PDB file of C-alpha atoms in Angstrom:
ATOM      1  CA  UNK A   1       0.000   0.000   0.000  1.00 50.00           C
ATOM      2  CA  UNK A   2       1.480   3.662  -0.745  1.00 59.00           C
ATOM      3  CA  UNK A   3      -0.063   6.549   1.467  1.00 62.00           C
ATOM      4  CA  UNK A   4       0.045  10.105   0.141  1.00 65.00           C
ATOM      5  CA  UNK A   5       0.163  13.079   2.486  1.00 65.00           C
ATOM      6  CA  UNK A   6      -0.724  16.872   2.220  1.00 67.00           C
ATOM      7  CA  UNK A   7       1.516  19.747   2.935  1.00 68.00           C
ATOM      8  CA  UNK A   8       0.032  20.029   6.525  1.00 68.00           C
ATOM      9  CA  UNK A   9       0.800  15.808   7.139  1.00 65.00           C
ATOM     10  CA  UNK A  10      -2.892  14.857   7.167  1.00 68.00           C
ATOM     11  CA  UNK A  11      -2.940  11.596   5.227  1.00 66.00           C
ATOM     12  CA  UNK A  12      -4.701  11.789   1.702  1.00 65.00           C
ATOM     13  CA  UNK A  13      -4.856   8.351  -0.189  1.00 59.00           C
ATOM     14  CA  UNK A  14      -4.061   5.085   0.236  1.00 58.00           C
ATOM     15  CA  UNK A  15      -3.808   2.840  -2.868  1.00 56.00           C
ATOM     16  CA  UNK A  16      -5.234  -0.483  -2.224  1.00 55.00           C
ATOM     17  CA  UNK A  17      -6.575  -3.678  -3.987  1.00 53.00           C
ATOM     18  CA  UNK A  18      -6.768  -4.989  -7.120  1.00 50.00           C
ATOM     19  CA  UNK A  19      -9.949  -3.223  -8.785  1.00 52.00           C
ATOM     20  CA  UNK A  20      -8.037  -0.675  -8.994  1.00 53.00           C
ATOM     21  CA  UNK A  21     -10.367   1.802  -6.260  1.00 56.00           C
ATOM     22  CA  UNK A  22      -8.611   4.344  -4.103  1.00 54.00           C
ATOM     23  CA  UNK A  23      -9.278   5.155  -0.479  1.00 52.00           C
ATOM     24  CA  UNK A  24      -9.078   9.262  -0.462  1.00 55.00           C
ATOM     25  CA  UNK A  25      -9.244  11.629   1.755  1.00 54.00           C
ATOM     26  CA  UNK A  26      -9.430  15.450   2.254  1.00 54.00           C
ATOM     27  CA  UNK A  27      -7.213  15.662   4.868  1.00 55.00           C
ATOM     28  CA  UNK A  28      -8.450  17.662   7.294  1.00 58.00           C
ATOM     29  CA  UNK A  29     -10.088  15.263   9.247  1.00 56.00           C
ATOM     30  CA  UNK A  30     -12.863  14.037   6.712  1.00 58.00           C
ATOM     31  CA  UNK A  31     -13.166  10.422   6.655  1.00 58.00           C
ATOM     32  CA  UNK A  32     -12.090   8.881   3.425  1.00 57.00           C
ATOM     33  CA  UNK A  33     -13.537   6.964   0.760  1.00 56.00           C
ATOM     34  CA  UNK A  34     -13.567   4.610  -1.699  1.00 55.00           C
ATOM     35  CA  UNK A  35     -13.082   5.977  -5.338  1.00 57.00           C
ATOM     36  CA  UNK A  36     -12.869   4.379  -8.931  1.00 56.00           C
ATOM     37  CA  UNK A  37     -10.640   5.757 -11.068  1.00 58.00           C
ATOM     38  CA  UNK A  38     -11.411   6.476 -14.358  1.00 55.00           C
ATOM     39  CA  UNK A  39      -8.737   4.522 -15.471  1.00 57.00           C
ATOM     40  CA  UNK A  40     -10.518   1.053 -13.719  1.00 66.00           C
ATOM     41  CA  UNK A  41     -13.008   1.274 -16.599  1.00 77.00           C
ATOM     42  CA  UNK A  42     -14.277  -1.567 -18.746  1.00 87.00           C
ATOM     43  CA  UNK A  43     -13.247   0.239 -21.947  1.00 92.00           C
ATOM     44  CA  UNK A  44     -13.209  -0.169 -24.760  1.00 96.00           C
ATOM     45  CA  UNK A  45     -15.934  -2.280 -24.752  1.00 97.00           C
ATOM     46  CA  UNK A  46     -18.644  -2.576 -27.874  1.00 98.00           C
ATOM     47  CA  UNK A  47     -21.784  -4.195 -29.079  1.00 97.00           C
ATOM     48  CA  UNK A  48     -22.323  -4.656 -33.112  1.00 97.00           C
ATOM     49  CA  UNK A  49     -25.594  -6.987 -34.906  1.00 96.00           C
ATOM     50  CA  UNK A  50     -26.480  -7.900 -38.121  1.00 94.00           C
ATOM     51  CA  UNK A  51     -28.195  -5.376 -39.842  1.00 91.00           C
ATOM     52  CA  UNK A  52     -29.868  -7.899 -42.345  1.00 92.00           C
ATOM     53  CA  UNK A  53     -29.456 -11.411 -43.370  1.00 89.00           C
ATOM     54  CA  UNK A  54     -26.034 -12.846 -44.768  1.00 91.00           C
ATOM     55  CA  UNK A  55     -25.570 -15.914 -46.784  1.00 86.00           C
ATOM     56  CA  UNK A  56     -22.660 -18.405 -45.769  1.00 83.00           C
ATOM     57  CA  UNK A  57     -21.421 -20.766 -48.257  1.00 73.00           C
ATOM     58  CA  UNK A  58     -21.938 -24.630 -47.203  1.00 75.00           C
ATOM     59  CA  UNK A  59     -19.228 -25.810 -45.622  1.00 78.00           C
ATOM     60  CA  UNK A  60     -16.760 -22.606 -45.591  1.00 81.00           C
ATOM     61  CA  UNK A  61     -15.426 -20.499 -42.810  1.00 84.00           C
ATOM     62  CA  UNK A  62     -16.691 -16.825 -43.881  1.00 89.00           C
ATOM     63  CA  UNK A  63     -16.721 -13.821 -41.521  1.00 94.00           C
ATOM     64  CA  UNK A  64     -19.460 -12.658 -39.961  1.00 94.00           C
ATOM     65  CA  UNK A  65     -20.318  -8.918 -40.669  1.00 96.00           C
ATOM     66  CA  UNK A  66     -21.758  -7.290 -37.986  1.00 97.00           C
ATOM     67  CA  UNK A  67     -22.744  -3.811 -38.962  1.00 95.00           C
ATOM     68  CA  UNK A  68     -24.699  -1.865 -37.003  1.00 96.00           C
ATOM     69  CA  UNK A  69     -23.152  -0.974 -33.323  1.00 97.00           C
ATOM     70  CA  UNK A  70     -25.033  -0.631 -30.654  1.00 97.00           C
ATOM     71  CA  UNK A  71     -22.000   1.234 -28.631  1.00 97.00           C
ATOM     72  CA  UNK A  72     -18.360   1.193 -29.307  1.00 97.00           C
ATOM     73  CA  UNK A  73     -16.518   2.738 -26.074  1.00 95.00           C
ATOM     74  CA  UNK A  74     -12.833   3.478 -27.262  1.00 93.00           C
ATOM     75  CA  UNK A  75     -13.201   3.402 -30.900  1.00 93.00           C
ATOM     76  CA  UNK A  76     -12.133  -0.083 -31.855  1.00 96.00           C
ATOM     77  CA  UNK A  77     -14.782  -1.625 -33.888  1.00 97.00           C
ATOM     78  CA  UNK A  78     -15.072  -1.083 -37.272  1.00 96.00           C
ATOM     79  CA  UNK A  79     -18.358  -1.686 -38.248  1.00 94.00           C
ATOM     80  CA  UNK A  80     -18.243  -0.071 -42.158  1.00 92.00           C
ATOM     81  CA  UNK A  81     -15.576  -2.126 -43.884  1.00 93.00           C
ATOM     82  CA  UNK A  82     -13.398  -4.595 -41.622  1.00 95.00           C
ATOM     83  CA  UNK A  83     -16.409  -5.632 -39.235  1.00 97.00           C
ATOM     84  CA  UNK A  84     -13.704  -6.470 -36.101  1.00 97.00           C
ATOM     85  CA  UNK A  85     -12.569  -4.955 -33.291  1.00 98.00           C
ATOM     86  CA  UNK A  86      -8.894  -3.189 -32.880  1.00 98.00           C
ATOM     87  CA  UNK A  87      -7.046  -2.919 -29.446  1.00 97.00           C
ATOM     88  CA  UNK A  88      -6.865   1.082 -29.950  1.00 97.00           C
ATOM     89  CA  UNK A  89      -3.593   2.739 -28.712  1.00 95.00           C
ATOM     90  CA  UNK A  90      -2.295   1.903 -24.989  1.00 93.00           C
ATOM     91  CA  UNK A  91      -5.333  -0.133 -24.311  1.00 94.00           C
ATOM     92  CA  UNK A  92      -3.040  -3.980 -24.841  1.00 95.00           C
ATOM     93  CA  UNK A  93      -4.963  -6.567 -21.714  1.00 94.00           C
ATOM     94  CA  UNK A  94      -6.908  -9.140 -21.058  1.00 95.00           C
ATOM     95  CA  UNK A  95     -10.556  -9.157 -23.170  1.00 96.00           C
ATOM     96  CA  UNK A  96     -13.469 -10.879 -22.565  1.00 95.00           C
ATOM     97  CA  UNK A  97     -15.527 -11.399 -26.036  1.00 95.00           C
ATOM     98  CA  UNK A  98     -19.160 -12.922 -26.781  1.00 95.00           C
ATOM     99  CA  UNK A  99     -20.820 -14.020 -29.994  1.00 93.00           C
ATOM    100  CA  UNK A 100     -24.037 -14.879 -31.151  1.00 91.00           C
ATOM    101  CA  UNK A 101     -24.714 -16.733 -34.235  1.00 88.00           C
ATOM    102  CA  UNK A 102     -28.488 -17.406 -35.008  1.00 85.00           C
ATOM    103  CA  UNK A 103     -28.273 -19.734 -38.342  1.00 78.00           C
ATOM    104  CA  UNK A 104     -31.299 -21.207 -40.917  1.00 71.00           C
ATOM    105  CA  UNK A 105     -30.595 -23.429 -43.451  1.00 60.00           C
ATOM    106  CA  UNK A 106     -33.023 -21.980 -45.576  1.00 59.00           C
ATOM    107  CA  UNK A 107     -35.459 -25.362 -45.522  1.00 53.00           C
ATOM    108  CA  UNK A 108     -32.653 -27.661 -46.144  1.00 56.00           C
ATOM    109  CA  UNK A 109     -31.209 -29.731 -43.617  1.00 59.00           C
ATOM    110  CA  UNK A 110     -28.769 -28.249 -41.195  1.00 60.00           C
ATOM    111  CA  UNK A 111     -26.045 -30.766 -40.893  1.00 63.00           C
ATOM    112  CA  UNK A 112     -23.093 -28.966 -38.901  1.00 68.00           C
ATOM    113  CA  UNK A 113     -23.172 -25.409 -37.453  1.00 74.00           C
ATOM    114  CA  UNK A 114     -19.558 -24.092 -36.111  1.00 78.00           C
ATOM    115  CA  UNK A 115     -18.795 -20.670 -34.702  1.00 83.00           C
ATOM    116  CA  UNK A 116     -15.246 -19.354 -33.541  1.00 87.00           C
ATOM    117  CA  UNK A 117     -13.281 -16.167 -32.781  1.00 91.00           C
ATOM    118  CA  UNK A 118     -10.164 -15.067 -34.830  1.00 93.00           C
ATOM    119  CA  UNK A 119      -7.263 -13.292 -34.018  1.00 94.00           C
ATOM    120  CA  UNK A 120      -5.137 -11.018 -36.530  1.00 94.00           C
ATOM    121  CA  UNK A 121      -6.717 -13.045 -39.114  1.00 91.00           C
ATOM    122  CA  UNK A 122      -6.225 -17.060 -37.820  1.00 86.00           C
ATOM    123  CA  UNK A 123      -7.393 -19.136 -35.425  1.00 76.00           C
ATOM    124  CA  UNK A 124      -5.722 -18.835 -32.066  1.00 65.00           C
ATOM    125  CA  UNK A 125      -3.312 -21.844 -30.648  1.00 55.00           C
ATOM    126  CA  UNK A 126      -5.392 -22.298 -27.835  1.00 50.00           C
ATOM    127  CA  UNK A 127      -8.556 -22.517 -29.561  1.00 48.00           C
ATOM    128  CA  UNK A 128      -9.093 -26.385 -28.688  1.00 44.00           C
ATOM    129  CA  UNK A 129      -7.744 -25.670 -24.763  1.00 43.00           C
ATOM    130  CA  UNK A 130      -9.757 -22.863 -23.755  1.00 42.00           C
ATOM    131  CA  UNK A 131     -13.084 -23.735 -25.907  1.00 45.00           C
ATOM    132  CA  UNK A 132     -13.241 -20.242 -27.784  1.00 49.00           C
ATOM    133  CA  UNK A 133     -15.263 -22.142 -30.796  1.00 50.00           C
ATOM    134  CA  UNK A 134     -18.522 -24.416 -31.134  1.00 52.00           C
ATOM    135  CA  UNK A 135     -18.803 -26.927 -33.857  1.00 51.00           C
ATOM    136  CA  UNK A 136     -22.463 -28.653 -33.092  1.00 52.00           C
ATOM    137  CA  UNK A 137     -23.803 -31.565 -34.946  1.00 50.00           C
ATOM    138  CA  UNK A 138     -27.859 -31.378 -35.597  1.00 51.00           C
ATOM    139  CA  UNK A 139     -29.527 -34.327 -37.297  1.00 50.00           C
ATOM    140  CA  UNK A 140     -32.815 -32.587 -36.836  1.00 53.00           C
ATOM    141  CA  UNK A 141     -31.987 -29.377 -39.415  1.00 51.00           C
ATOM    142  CA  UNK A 142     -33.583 -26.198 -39.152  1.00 57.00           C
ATOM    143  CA  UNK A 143     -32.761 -23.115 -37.002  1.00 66.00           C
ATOM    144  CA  UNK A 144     -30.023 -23.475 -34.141  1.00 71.00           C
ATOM    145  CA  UNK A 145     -28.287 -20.847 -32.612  1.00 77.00           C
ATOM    146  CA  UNK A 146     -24.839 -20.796 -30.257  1.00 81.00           C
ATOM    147  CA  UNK A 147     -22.950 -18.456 -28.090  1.00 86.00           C
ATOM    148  CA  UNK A 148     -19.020 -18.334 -28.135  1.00 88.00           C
ATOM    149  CA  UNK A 149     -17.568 -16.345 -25.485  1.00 89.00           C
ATOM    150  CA  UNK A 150     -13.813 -16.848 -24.599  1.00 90.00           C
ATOM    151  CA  UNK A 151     -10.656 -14.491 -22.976  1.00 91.00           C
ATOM    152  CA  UNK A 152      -7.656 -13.349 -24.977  1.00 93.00           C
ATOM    153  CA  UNK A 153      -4.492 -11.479 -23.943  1.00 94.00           C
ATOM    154  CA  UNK A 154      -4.016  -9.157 -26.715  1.00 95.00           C
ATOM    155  CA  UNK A 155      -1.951  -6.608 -27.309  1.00 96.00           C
ATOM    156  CA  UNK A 156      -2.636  -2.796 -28.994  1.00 97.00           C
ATOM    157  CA  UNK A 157      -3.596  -3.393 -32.975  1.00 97.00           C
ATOM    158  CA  UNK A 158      -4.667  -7.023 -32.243  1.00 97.00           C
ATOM    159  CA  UNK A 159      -7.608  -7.498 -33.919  1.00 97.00           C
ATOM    160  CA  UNK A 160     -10.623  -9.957 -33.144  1.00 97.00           C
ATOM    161  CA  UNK A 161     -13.094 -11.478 -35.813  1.00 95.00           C
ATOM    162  CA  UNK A 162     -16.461 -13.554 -35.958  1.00 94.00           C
ATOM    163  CA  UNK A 163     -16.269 -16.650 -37.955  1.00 90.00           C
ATOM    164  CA  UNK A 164     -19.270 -18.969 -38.895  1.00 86.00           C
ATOM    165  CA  UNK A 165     -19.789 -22.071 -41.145  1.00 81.00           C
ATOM    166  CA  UNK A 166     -22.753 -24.456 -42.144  1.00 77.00           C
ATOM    167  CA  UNK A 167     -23.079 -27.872 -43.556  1.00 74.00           C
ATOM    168  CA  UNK A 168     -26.398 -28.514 -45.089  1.00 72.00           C
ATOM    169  CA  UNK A 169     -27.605 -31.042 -47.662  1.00 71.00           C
ATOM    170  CA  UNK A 170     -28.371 -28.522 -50.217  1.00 69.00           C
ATOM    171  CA  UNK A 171     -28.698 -24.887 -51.083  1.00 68.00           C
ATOM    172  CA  UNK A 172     -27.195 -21.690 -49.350  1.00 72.00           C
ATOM    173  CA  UNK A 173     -27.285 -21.338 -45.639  1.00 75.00           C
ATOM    174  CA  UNK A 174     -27.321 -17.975 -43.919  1.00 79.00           C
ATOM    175  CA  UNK A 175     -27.629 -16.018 -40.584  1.00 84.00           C
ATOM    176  CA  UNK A 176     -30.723 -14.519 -39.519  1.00 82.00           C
ATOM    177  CA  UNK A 177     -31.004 -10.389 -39.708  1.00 83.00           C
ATOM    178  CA  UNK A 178     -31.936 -11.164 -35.646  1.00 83.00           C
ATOM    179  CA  UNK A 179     -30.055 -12.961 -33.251  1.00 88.00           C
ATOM    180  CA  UNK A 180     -26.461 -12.275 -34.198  1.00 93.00           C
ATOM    181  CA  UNK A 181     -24.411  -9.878 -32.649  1.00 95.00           C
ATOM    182  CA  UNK A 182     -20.781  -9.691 -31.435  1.00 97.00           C
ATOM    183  CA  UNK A 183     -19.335  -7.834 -28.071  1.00 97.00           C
ATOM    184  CA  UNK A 184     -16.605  -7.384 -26.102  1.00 97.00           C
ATOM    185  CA  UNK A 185     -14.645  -5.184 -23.641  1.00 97.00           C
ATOM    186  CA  UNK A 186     -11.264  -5.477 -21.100  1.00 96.00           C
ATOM    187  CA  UNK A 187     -11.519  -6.406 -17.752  1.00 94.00           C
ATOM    188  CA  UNK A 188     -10.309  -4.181 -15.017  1.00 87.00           C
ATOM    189  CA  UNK A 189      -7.001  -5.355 -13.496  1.00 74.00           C
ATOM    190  CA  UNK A 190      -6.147  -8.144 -15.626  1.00 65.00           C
TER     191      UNK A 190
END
């Protein structure tokens, strides 16, 4: 713990924890309290949907273009032309990202549904160890829908991507204009 004092000796702040809060004072004899930095923010942090249907080839890996935010705290999603999210500038941590992926297999049988997270354009090493993707079998077809949410260290111009593939028996697959949307933000003291 560090303890700060004023020019008269009275102490001010001790810096505690690891949430990153700060017991202040005013010195002269006011009790003191806890305070949040601003800098012990969840930011950046975002929220991005479909804004209308998109077709997914059977059986390929194609990104999932999510282009209408809902927020974007810190600037790093690009929801006009890249449809990912960029650690901005001095903001390299720990994330925390969620996907969901609402698929139809446009009245043909949905065989396979599969939904994963990319980093800087591949599939992370420790995709199969930590669980960041869903591949789901589904004899039954129709609609089916999974959530992906996994933790990455990343660090600033990283970028994170939503992947998605269908097998079905016949015809083009695609993602609902509901149901899909991609977030994420960085955790406080990690």
């Amino acid at each position: 713990n560090i303890i700060s004092y004023d020019a008269s000796g009275n102490p001010v702040a001790v810096a505690t924890g690891n949430d990153g809060q700060v017991l202040t004072s005013t010195g002269a004899g006011s009790p003191p309290a806890f305070e949040t930095p601003a800098s012990a923010t969840n930011t950046p942090a975002f929220e991005a949907y479909l804004s209308g249907d998109q077709n997914i080839g059977d059986g390929n890996l194609t990104k999932i273009t999510f282009q209408t935010e809902v927020y974007d705290d810190g600037g790093g999603y690009d929801n006009s032309s890249n449809y990912r999210f960029t650690v901005p500038s001095g903001k390299a941590g720990k994330y925390r990202f969620d996907t969901q992926l609402y698929f139809i297999a446009n009245s043909n049988t949905l065989d396979l549904f599969y939904g994963t997270f990319y980093i800087n354009g591949g599939t992370p090493n420790i995709v199969n160890r930590t669980g960041n993707s869903v591949n789901m079998w589904n004899n039954e077809g129709g609609e089916q829908c999974l959530k992906v949410t996994s933790t990455f260290n990343l660090s600033e111009g990283d970028y994170v991507e939503v992947y998605g593939k269908l097998n079905v028996n016949s015809g083009t697959p695609r993602l609902y204009s509901y149901g899909n949307w991609f977030s994420g933000f960085k955790l406080i003291g990690a």
